[in-house]
Steps between C-alpha positions, in 0.01 A plus 500: 500500500850503357717811522481543122119493499486738796722750319291473184176559696654795683616666177159446339326669795740795484453526121119504529519760778720725287269456202198592714668817630603595149145456368356706787744777417402483132132524590560826688718636221249404233216671684705817478606430138141449395410839640803656334403352165141617538620851579827612344516799732349614827269730306248235400441363848561793732391794287208359303375233742187563702514519877289224654508652850562860598537667842230720642682835517495846349857628520408843365280562805724351766855463363705242694848582619605139444344219296611150602474251212519148642548206263283205594344188347132401490541228764683723750186641661629436854819696435296791355272503804799521732652789301163682520505457878860617547728725296267510198205649684395835358609771742660838554867507603609843624206638306595319176248263342619148418298247295566139404395304192566139398621403151361173363494307175234242422467134591363200313325397823151649460424475873810706581411761237144527635646546847734776376206683339302483826806616696546793264138605542528477878830681554544705182878457501580254217653580161470214252544434129457195280842332497595175668624553854836320492844608619635576154215746437606718794618765255148520355358525851736780602441693180126465554543674836711774344238548229230531766696775677560677170134488393309522827726644770762740358412739784680277752849597605677165544451136403640187661501157338531211748371149579265339752791320673673829579459695824485873423563764764283770346572741786876503449458497121281811518748668731791429264309616190410828671859539612624430146293797381489379139189453289648447151732244336545307825548122494623317807508164673762232553749586227648224284776660299699212346275195496590209272239306301449151640585250227413182698211338310319366806502833685173687546683809374670333203570737211624366168740695283229528237288689758783716632843471334672750731736388776346730764155649555445875505460657847163407649325474836390173657141425403417422864447872551588816312363855517478768235347841445178487299648690205732201447194273462379698199850506349543123539153440357569714192841350426420136582383408151845583361677276755520127415277291723692332783355246743683630811293807584754679718762469224246613239429814705876552523523483120230767476683724749824474301315617191344784700840592649356479850759400759426285803538669838538381858207602718718521810868485589434171682337189353121509529386244239567133586419268206669204670297526818589616850450357847219686675586750771269777619774761497656382175167506317441865588785593266435278199275548196461138380572149620447206263391142574234589756211254529141615565501404869835677542358815337231509767746424779752765393233763442324449832829502690600823329160661553510413869843657550478830314680683781787251521838664565730377222820698523748214473710437190419184304 
């Protein structure tokens, strides 16, 4: 093969690869756009839609101290099982009741949907509505969870939104919330105060100027894990229909908070939320709230190591 032909073949391969990536990105965007066109505001889907699956709980009888809302997808049954066995297991922490529920959209795979229905009946911990479970519908999924709290569990004191690939130290979180001694207008997590929209077309988090013309986002907390007092859930729910729909759920919540004039707060003077991950250490993990990028087998490993060393002396500085 001549050098000229080799170069031509190479450039053709690169061009087809770029075209493929571009089309994949458009498919994701168009899934979201279709939903946005079908529903011009969150009201149609989140407020008027029917819940397909609901948790088995009566909050008026046994109000939880903390409700953990964990975003998941229909096919992530292994990750949900691991969360149920570790930090998401229903329990009392210093006498405070903590419950966990999973937020799911729907799937076009009928076998997966049948499996989700059976799982919901068995464990009674799934919240689901009829919207396609794709990344760009995460705002719908989060607002569904907030609506559930507003309608079915306003008696709870705090709510946390997180993901199945996050390790949550519920013991330290409970300790810090009790120490904070606040039950109204509290919103905390890993604070992002001056984030810039990503304008690179091939990025998963690409935002066009037609979607968000501003040069910086409003203050928001990383969607990997944020905590708020339950009164904030009702306020976000009530104001959400007047806030333009935005596909990045953590930014959308930030837009709601700006309108509500609710300021973000640090939960502790030292960093406790780690959206970029953190190398596991028994002592270090006693003083964190969240760690991102944790696989199911690591969740089990971390949890069992922690549970087996509850009396570990951890006085050193990290």
